[in-house]
Tab-separated table of C-alpha atoms and ligand atoms in Angstrom:
chain	number	residue	atom	x	y	z
A	20	MET	CA	-27.668	-17.440	18.356
A	21	ALA	CA	-24.348	-15.282	18.068
A	22	ALA	CA	-23.598	-11.901	16.393
A	23	VAL	CA	-19.580	-13.454	15.267
A	24	LEU	CA	-18.310	-16.606	14.833
A	25	ALA	CA	-14.887	-16.743	14.373
A	26	PHE	CA	-12.651	-19.886	12.898
A	27	VAL	CA	-9.633	-20.152	14.739
A	28	GLU	CA	-6.747	-22.164	13.256
A	29	THR	CA	-4.145	-24.515	14.660
A	30	SER	CA	-0.864	-25.389	14.117
A	31	ARG	CA	1.083	-28.106	16.229
A	32	GLY	CA	-1.250	-28.281	19.107
A	33	LYS	CA	-1.232	-24.606	19.659
A	34	LEU	CA	-3.772	-21.704	18.056
A	35	LYS	CA	-2.418	-19.785	15.506
A	36	LYS	CA	-0.985	-16.437	16.329
A	37	SER	CA	-3.979	-15.244	13.730
A	38	ALA	CA	-6.408	-16.498	16.045
A	39	ALA	CA	-5.799	-13.733	18.576
A	40	GLU	CA	-6.334	-11.132	15.682
A	41	ILE	CA	-9.486	-12.935	14.534
A	42	LEU	CA	-10.905	-13.331	17.869
A	43	GLY	CA	-9.911	-9.621	19.273
A	44	GLU	CA	-11.687	-8.071	16.053
A	45	GLY	CA	-14.236	-10.487	16.236
A	46	LYS	CA	-15.395	-9.465	19.953
A	47	ARG	CA	-15.183	-5.780	18.924
A	48	LEU	CA	-17.433	-6.566	16.409
A	49	ALA	CA	-19.829	-8.479	18.416
A	50	GLN	CA	-19.827	-5.709	20.572
A	51	LYS	CA	-21.069	-3.368	17.594
A	52	LEU	CA	-23.685	-5.947	16.549
A	53	GLY	CA	-25.080	-5.961	20.125
A	54	GLY	CA	-24.228	-10.064	20.540
A	55	THR	CA	-21.797	-12.726	21.539
A	56	LEU	CA	-18.446	-13.927	20.242
A	57	ASP	CA	-18.745	-18.143	19.446
A	58	ALA	CA	-15.254	-19.505	18.227
A	59	VAL	CA	-14.763	-23.023	16.217
A	60	VAL	CA	-11.914	-24.778	16.311
A	61	VAL	CA	-11.662	-27.868	13.849
A	62	GLY	CA	-8.863	-30.618	13.722
A	63	HIS	CA	-7.397	-33.734	15.529
A	64	GLY	CA	-6.852	-33.633	19.229
A	65	VAL	CA	-7.753	-29.651	19.318
A	66	THR	CA	-10.562	-29.653	22.213
A	67	ALA	CA	-7.680	-28.889	24.886
A	68	LEU	CA	-7.314	-25.537	23.124
A	69	ALA	CA	-10.932	-24.385	23.152
A	70	GLY	CA	-9.307	-23.158	26.476
A	71	ASP	CA	-7.339	-20.910	25.139
A	72	ALA	CA	-9.927	-19.465	22.857
A	73	GLY	CA	-12.218	-18.786	25.708
A	74	LYS	CA	-9.004	-16.936	27.210
A	75	LEU	CA	-9.021	-14.779	24.007
A	76	GLY	CA	-12.321	-13.394	24.571
A	77	ALA	CA	-14.737	-16.367	23.029
A	78	ASP	CA	-18.292	-16.554	24.993
A	79	ARG	CA	-18.566	-20.342	23.507
A	80	VAL	CA	-16.328	-22.339	21.348
A	81	LEU	CA	-17.657	-24.982	19.172
A	82	VAL	CA	-15.228	-27.976	18.949
A	83	ALA	CA	-15.179	-30.462	15.700
A	84	ASP	CA	-12.400	-32.878	16.962
A	85	ALA	CA	-12.095	-35.884	14.765
A	86	GLU	CA	-9.279	-37.820	12.887
A	87	VAL	CA	-10.812	-36.625	9.544
A	88	PHE	CA	-9.555	-33.284	10.284
A	89	LYS	CA	-5.863	-34.305	11.199
A	90	ALA	CA	-4.760	-32.536	7.411
A	91	PHE	CA	-6.905	-29.832	6.413
A	92	GLY	CA	-8.600	-30.412	3.377
A	93	VAL	CA	-11.590	-28.033	2.399
A	94	ASP	CA	-14.180	-30.659	2.297
A	95	ALA	CA	-14.197	-31.736	5.857
A	96	TYR	CA	-13.444	-28.532	7.314
A	97	LEU	CA	-16.333	-27.126	5.371
A	98	LYS	CA	-18.910	-29.719	6.503
A	99	ALA	CA	-17.672	-28.892	9.911
A	100	LEU	CA	-17.927	-25.175	9.129
A	101	VAL	CA	-21.780	-25.375	7.976
A	102	LYS	CA	-22.503	-27.280	11.190
A	103	ALA	CA	-20.808	-24.602	13.445
A	104	VAL	CA	-23.002	-21.687	11.655
A	105	ALA	CA	-26.066	-23.871	12.069
A	106	ALA	CA	-25.443	-24.204	16.142
A	107	SER	CA	-24.345	-20.233	16.533
A	108	SER	CA	-26.658	-18.276	13.150
A	109	PRO	CA	-24.266	-15.473	13.629
A	110	ARG	CA	-24.772	-12.504	11.484
A	111	LEU	CA	-20.939	-12.330	10.744
A	112	PHE	CA	-18.290	-15.200	10.143
A	113	VAL	CA	-14.701	-14.318	10.146
A	114	MET	CA	-11.333	-15.930	9.620
A	115	ALA	CA	-7.831	-15.261	8.645
A	116	ALA	CA	-7.069	-15.053	4.994
A	117	SER	CA	-4.374	-17.248	5.205
A	118	VAL	CA	-4.030	-20.223	2.989
A	119	VAL	CA	-6.496	-22.094	4.366
A	120	GLY	CA	-8.767	-19.062	4.904
A	121	LYS	CA	-8.659	-18.096	1.496
A	122	ASP	CA	-9.448	-22.053	0.297
A	123	LEU	CA	-12.329	-21.850	3.209
A	124	GLY	CA	-14.065	-18.471	2.894
A	125	PRO	CA	-15.430	-18.814	-0.632
A	126	ALA	CA	-16.718	-22.650	-0.156
A	127	LEU	CA	-18.291	-21.423	3.093
A	128	ALA	CA	-19.793	-18.342	1.209
A	129	ALA	CA	-21.376	-20.504	-1.454
A	130	ALA	CA	-22.548	-23.397	0.807
A	131	THR	CA	-24.500	-21.095	3.283
A	132	GLN	CA	-25.459	-18.248	0.624
A	133	SER	CA	-23.352	-15.546	2.123
A	134	ALA	CA	-21.919	-12.735	0.743
A	135	LEU	CA	-18.021	-13.109	1.001
A	136	LEU	CA	-15.806	-10.282	1.869
A	137	ALA	CA	-12.321	-11.612	1.254
A	138	ASP	CA	-8.886	-10.290	2.365
A	139	VAL	CA	-10.331	-7.152	4.503
A	140	THR	CA	-8.033	-4.759	6.352
A	141	SER	CA	-10.889	-3.106	8.318
A	142	VAL	CA	-14.592	-3.884	9.165
A	143	ALA	CA	-17.319	-1.541	10.418
A	144	VAL	CA	-20.454	-1.744	10.970
A	145	ALA	CA	-22.823	0.981	10.021
A	146	ASP	CA	-26.678	0.916	10.054
A	147	GLY	CA	-26.452	-2.929	10.711
A	148	LYS	CA	-24.849	-3.467	7.833
A	149	VAL	CA	-21.453	-5.273	7.757
A	150	ARG	CA	-18.812	-2.647	5.663
A	151	VAL	CA	-15.315	-3.284	5.069
A	152	GLU	CA	-12.278	-1.841	3.140
A	153	LYS	CA	-10.114	-3.924	1.064
A	154	PRO	CA	-6.853	-3.020	-0.894
A	155	VAL	CA	-7.347	-3.199	-4.870
A	156	TYR	CA	-5.709	-3.164	-8.107
A	157	ALA	CA	-2.662	-4.245	-6.292
A	158	GLY	CA	-3.045	-2.237	-3.684
A	159	LYS	CA	-3.269	1.313	-5.625
A	160	ALA	CA	-6.684	1.805	-4.094
A	161	VAL	CA	-8.961	0.798	-1.403
A	162	ALA	CA	-12.731	-0.477	-2.226
A	163	THR	CA	-15.398	-0.022	0.512
A	164	ILE	CA	-17.900	-2.773	0.242
A	165	ALA	CA	-21.065	-3.137	2.033
A	166	ALA	CA	-22.561	-6.370	2.429
A	167	SER	CA	-26.444	-7.410	3.021
A	168	SER	CA	-26.790	-11.050	3.305
A	169	PRO	CA	-28.426	-12.548	6.211
A	170	MET	CA	-24.873	-13.714	7.062
A	171	VAL	CA	-21.505	-12.189	5.567
A	172	VAL	CA	-18.002	-14.326	5.595
A	173	ALA	CA	-15.065	-12.017	5.765
A	174	THR	CA	-11.399	-13.241	5.842
A	175	LEU	CA	-9.210	-10.999	7.573
A	176	ARG	CA	-6.115	-9.810	6.179
A	177	PRO	CA	-3.105	-11.900	9.163
A	178	ASN	CA	-1.477	-8.862	10.984
A	179	VAL	CA	-3.409	-5.707	10.569
A	180	PHE	CA	-6.151	-6.218	13.490
A	181	VAL	CA	-5.124	-5.730	16.862
A	182	PRO	CA	-4.980	-9.144	18.753
A	183	ALA	CA	-6.885	-10.022	21.648
A	184	GLN	CA	-4.494	-10.441	25.054
A	185	PRO	CA	-5.187	-13.536	27.024
A	186	GLU	CA	-6.940	-13.232	30.225
A	187	ASP	CA	-6.110	-15.453	32.591
A	188	GLY	CA	-8.965	-17.110	34.231
A	189	ARG	CA	-11.438	-16.218	31.557
A	190	SER	CA	-13.194	-19.225	30.304
A	191	ALA	CA	-16.022	-20.405	27.864
A	192	PRO	CA	-18.957	-23.150	27.587
A	193	VAL	CA	-17.473	-25.874	24.601
A	194	GLU	CA	-19.610	-27.344	22.563
A	195	VAL	CA	-18.666	-30.726	20.446
A	196	VAL	CA	-19.729	-29.924	16.732
A	197	ASP	CA	-20.705	-33.947	15.234
A	198	ALA	CA	-19.948	-32.898	11.719
A	199	GLY	CA	-20.312	-36.724	10.835
A	200	VAL	CA	-17.870	-36.436	8.243
A	201	LYS	CA	-16.637	-39.818	7.283
A	202	PRO	CA	-13.613	-40.130	4.788
A	203	ASP	CA	-15.803	-42.341	2.259
A	204	ASP	CA	-17.930	-38.646	2.306
A	205	LEU	CA	-14.769	-36.834	1.109
A	206	ARG	CA	-14.056	-36.066	-2.644
A	207	ALA	CA	-10.565	-35.348	-1.607
A	208	VAL	CA	-8.361	-36.722	1.191
A	209	VAL	CA	-4.987	-35.080	2.665
A	210	LYS	CA	-3.477	-38.641	3.848
A	211	GLU	CA	-0.180	-36.896	4.652
A	212	VAL	CA	1.541	-33.538	4.931
A	213	LEU	CA	5.424	-33.683	4.536
A	214	ALA	CA	6.337	-30.463	6.304
A	215	LYS	CA	9.898	-29.247	6.342
A	216	ALA	CA	11.514	-29.728	10.113
A	217	SER	CA	11.771	-25.997	10.266
A	218	GLU	CA	10.370	-24.122	13.016
A	219	LYS	CA	10.361	-20.895	10.935
A	220	LEU	CA	7.152	-18.778	11.450
A	221	ASP	CA	5.069	-18.294	8.481
A	222	LEU	CA	5.884	-15.095	6.237
A	223	THR	CA	2.340	-14.015	6.718
A	224	GLU	CA	2.647	-14.053	10.436
A	225	ALA	CA	5.781	-12.942	11.106
A	226	ASP	CA	6.008	-9.408	12.552
A	227	ILE	CA	9.706	-8.167	10.960
A	228	ILE	CA	10.714	-9.502	7.578
A	229	VAL	CA	14.066	-8.588	5.863
A	230	SER	CA	13.511	-9.314	1.846
A	231	GLY	CA	15.772	-9.641	-0.702
A	232	GLY	CA	15.291	-8.770	-4.463
A	233	ARG	CA	17.622	-9.537	-7.556
A	234	GLY	CA	20.223	-6.566	-6.852
A	235	MET	CA	21.611	-8.997	-4.250
A	236	LYS	CA	23.330	-10.222	-7.455
A	237	GLY	CA	23.359	-14.088	-6.573
A	238	PRO	CA	22.294	-16.769	-3.760
A	239	GLU	CA	25.858	-16.497	-2.301
A	240	ASN	CA	25.040	-13.330	-1.104
A	241	TRP	CA	21.918	-14.285	1.142
A	242	GLY	CA	24.033	-15.025	3.975
A	243	ILE	CA	24.121	-10.973	4.671
A	244	LEU	CA	20.545	-11.155	4.603
A	245	GLU	CA	20.470	-14.027	7.050
A	246	LYS	CA	22.281	-12.058	9.588
A	247	LEU	CA	20.325	-9.058	9.223
A	248	ALA	CA	17.127	-10.867	9.917
A	249	GLU	CA	18.456	-12.891	12.804
A	250	ALA	CA	19.896	-9.592	14.421
A	251	VAL	CA	16.056	-8.279	14.310
A	252	GLY	CA	14.179	-11.140	14.710
A	253	GLY	CA	12.927	-11.490	11.592
A	254	VAL	CA	12.327	-13.876	8.948
A	255	LEU	CA	13.589	-14.146	5.681
A	256	GLY	CA	11.260	-12.987	2.237
A	257	ALA	CA	12.057	-12.510	-1.684
A	258	SER	CA	10.828	-10.849	-4.543
A	259	ARG	CA	9.567	-12.778	-7.862
A	260	ALA	CA	12.771	-12.400	-10.085
A	261	VAL	CA	14.609	-13.889	-7.203
A	262	VAL	CA	12.447	-17.052	-6.857
A	263	ASP	CA	12.202	-17.030	-10.624
A	264	ALA	CA	16.150	-17.321	-10.761
A	265	GLY	CA	15.744	-20.652	-8.215
A	266	TRP	CA	17.845	-18.440	-5.567
A	267	ARG	CA	15.043	-19.004	-2.987
A	268	PRO	CA	12.071	-20.897	-2.388
A	269	HIS	CA	8.610	-19.927	-3.750
A	270	GLU	CA	7.389	-19.883	-0.270
A	271	GLU	CA	9.209	-16.892	0.579
A	272	GLN	CA	7.996	-14.407	-2.216
A	273	VAL	CA	5.747	-11.691	-1.483
A	274	GLY	CA	3.469	-10.166	-4.094
A	275	GLN	CA	0.662	-10.341	-5.989
A	276	THR	CA	1.948	-14.312	-6.832
A	277	GLY	CA	3.243	-14.836	-3.456
A	278	LYS	CA	2.324	-14.099	-0.246
A	279	THR	CA	0.697	-11.045	1.202
A	280	VAL	CA	2.128	-9.830	4.432
A	281	SER	CA	1.512	-6.992	6.752
A	282	PRO	CA	4.555	-7.156	9.494
A	283	LYS	CA	5.687	-4.253	11.917
A	284	LEU	CA	9.046	-3.782	10.034
A	285	TYR	CA	9.730	-4.749	6.444
A	286	ILE	CA	13.159	-4.405	5.102
A	287	ALA	CA	13.366	-4.462	1.213
A	288	VAL	CA	17.058	-5.030	0.106
A	289	ALA	CA	17.703	-4.294	-3.095
A	290	ILE	CA	14.309	-4.753	-4.444
A	291	SER	CA	12.823	-2.154	-7.243
A	292	GLY	CA	9.231	-1.974	-5.872
A	293	ALA	CA	7.418	-3.187	-8.903
A	294	ILE	CA	3.838	-2.853	-8.762
A	295	GLN	CA	3.614	-6.342	-8.113
A	296	HIS	CA	6.107	-6.759	-5.369
A	297	LEU	CA	4.271	-3.547	-3.613
A	298	ALA	CA	0.473	-5.583	-3.988
A	299	GLY	CA	2.438	-7.680	-1.049
A	300	MET	CA	4.001	-5.392	1.167
A	301	ARG	CA	2.327	-2.080	1.131
A	302	THR	CA	0.274	-2.263	4.066
A	303	SER	CA	3.304	-3.248	6.200
A	304	LYS	CA	3.511	-0.778	9.574
A	305	CYS	CA	7.155	0.463	8.810
A	306	ILE	CA	8.979	0.355	5.635
A	307	VAL	CA	12.783	0.343	4.904
A	308	ALA	CA	14.422	0.600	1.585
A	309	ILE	CA	17.967	0.003	0.743
A	310	ASN	CA	18.739	0.418	-2.832
A	311	THR	CA	21.029	1.881	-5.039
A	312	ASP	CA	18.778	3.749	-7.171
A	313	PRO	CA	17.664	6.989	-5.309
A	314	GLU	CA	14.921	6.753	-8.178
A	315	ALA	CA	13.681	3.111	-7.399
A	316	PRO	CA	9.579	3.167	-6.693
A	317	ILE	CA	10.065	0.981	-3.638
A	318	PHE	CA	11.313	4.608	-1.905
A	319	LYS	CA	7.832	5.896	-2.761
A	320	VAL	CA	6.603	3.596	-0.128
A	321	ALA	CA	9.303	3.503	2.366
A	322	ASP	CA	9.076	5.074	5.345
A	323	TYR	CA	13.029	5.338	5.805
A	324	GLY	CA	15.493	4.689	2.777
A	325	ILE	CA	19.350	3.992	2.253
A	326	VAL	CA	20.600	4.877	-1.028
A	327	GLY	CA	23.569	2.528	-1.399
A	328	ASP	CA	25.286	-0.931	-2.368
A	329	ALA	CA	23.214	-3.292	0.232
A	330	LEU	CA	26.660	-5.599	0.158
A	331	GLU	CA	27.929	-3.006	1.798
A	332	VAL	CA	25.373	-1.178	4.032
A	333	VAL	CA	23.528	-4.814	5.128
A	334	PRO	CA	26.735	-5.746	7.374
A	335	VAL	CA	27.074	-2.394	9.128
A	336	LEU	CA	23.634	-1.942	9.623
A	337	THR	CA	23.228	-5.350	11.136
A	338	GLU	CA	26.334	-4.652	13.237
A	339	GLU	CA	24.700	-1.271	14.271
A	340	LEU	CA	21.814	-3.197	15.271
A	341	ARG	CA	23.459	-5.630	17.272
A	342	LYS	CA	24.994	-3.385	19.290
A	343	LEU	CA	21.438	-1.768	19.934
A	344	ARG	CA	20.335	-5.006	21.259
A	345	GLU	CA	23.253	-5.718	23.530
B	410	LIG	C1	1.648	-11.115	-13.405
B	410	LIG	C2	2.902	-10.514	-12.804
B	410	LIG	C3	2.796	-11.140	-10.876
B	410	LIG	C4	4.240	-10.908	-10.421
B	410	LIG	N1	4.007	-10.991	-9.298
B	410	LIG	C5	5.277	-10.689	-8.473
B	410	LIG	C6	5.377	-11.034	-6.852
B	410	LIG	O1	4.546	-11.358	-6.729
B	410	LIG	N2	6.266	-10.424	-6.156
B	410	LIG	C7	7.101	-9.990	-7.157
B	410	LIG	O2	8.282	-9.676	-6.180
B	410	LIG	N3	7.014	-9.211	-8.131
B	410	LIG	C8	6.292	-9.939	-8.999
B	410	LIG	N4	6.261	-9.834	-10.173
B	410	LIG	C9	7.436	-9.431	-11.153
B	410	LIG	C10	7.662	-7.643	-11.028
B	410	LIG	O3	7.041	-7.188	-11.741
B	410	LIG	C11	9.297	-7.536	-10.595
B	410	LIG	O4	9.596	-7.681	-12.456
B	410	LIG	C12	9.810	-8.093	-9.652
B	410	LIG	O5	9.355	-7.503	-8.648
B	410	LIG	C13	11.460	-7.463	-10.003
B	410	LIG	O6	11.858	-8.165	-8.914
B	410	LIG	P1	13.336	-7.129	-8.150
B	410	LIG	O7	12.973	-6.060	-7.712
B	410	LIG	O8	14.163	-7.949	-7.241
B	410	LIG	O9	14.526	-7.158	-9.148
B	410	LIG	P2	14.578	-6.026	-10.217
B	410	LIG	O10	13.297	-4.901	-11.208
B	410	LIG	O11	15.771	-6.263	-10.903
B	410	LIG	O12	15.432	-4.635	-9.194
B	410	LIG	C14	16.724	-4.843	-8.441
B	410	LIG	C15	16.688	-3.857	-7.642
B	410	LIG	O13	17.819	-3.603	-6.830
B	410	LIG	C16	18.805	-2.745	-6.825
B	410	LIG	N5	20.146	-2.925	-6.965
B	410	LIG	C17	20.772	-3.295	-7.949
B	410	LIG	N6	22.053	-3.711	-7.402
B	410	LIG	C18	22.025	-3.383	-6.009
B	410	LIG	C19	22.569	-3.406	-4.890
B	410	LIG	N7	24.262	-3.971	-5.024
B	410	LIG	N8	22.439	-2.841	-3.760
B	410	LIG	C20	21.456	-2.012	-3.734
B	410	LIG	N9	20.321	-2.316	-4.620
B	410	LIG	C21	20.776	-2.813	-5.857
B	410	LIG	C22	18.217	-2.245	-8.525
B	410	LIG	O14	18.432	-0.595	-8.044
B	410	LIG	C23	17.135	-2.285	-8.802
B	410	LIG	O15	16.153	-1.807	-7.846
B	410	LIG	C24	5.429	-9.896	-11.020
B	410	LIG	C25	4.850	-9.504	-12.637
B	410	LIG	C26	3.935	-10.458	-12.816
B	410	LIG	C27	4.004	-10.181	-14.521
């Protein structure tokens, strides 16, 4: 029996960046609860990754490795997680509030009759109860919620929790979870995932994001944002106005109906800072805004602001940042 069971995601033969955060926070909470930390890895050809989970602090690693888990599908993964819960009997189950976690978290909570605390930004243990904080009303308020079900499922917002540092030489026992899942048992099977060849980091995992808004005037001006992103080692984001106009793909949209991000640095270029945009980025550690309008709402949440025309400011800023990096 473990205090905490952490589901760690994998991608292209590696643990995802969120795994270190989930295991780092999982370890801290396991210590608070006075128990151990189990990790569960699900996928195809993922057994070799169990060692990485051990290096990141897991005391035991449960592995469900089968071809049926090759592409993510809620049905199959849920069966594996339910088996892992039975093997671990944790007080708390943690996973990333990623696309996968947002699908699996509610399903697992329902299957195990547990409370679901979704997209949380802090977790504490008080009087034996799990207590979390999460932004509500598009980030305008923070709710504190305590759960008292025997097991609690919490999805943790990416890029918020302190990641565990790998300890070379540390290892954990590995146990096979036989989920017994056959394709015929599943209501829906993902046959193939046609991923873009891009090696770009997902927005939710990026440390630095350069986001552009409608004030950029048109997609032809994105070249200067790409250069800025390159200079700071960041990835591109966008407001919904830009995505709706077809200037940028939806996968880049930040906000209430896009992605929720918490990078170390968020540069909002020519974005007004509508409440629905803020909902997706206000937990960024440092926010820089560039806007012609000194009254733009984005300046209310910005740590640094530049009032000016993005088409003039961004190339100069990029040049100066490049010099600093040389
Ligand atoms: C249900 C719902 C969900 C929504 N979800 C999202 C969401 O997920 N994400 C999201 O972003 N929005 C969302 N929206 C839309 C949101 O309300 C805003 O309409 C949108 O964020 C505006 O995008 P923008 O800031 O790029 O454009 P605008 O509001 O048009 O702002 C453009 C900004 O650029 C500035 N500007 C203009 N020219 C320049 C220049 N040359 N240099 C510098 N600055 C300049 C202007 O001063 C202005 O502040 C949602 C709305 C609804 C109703």
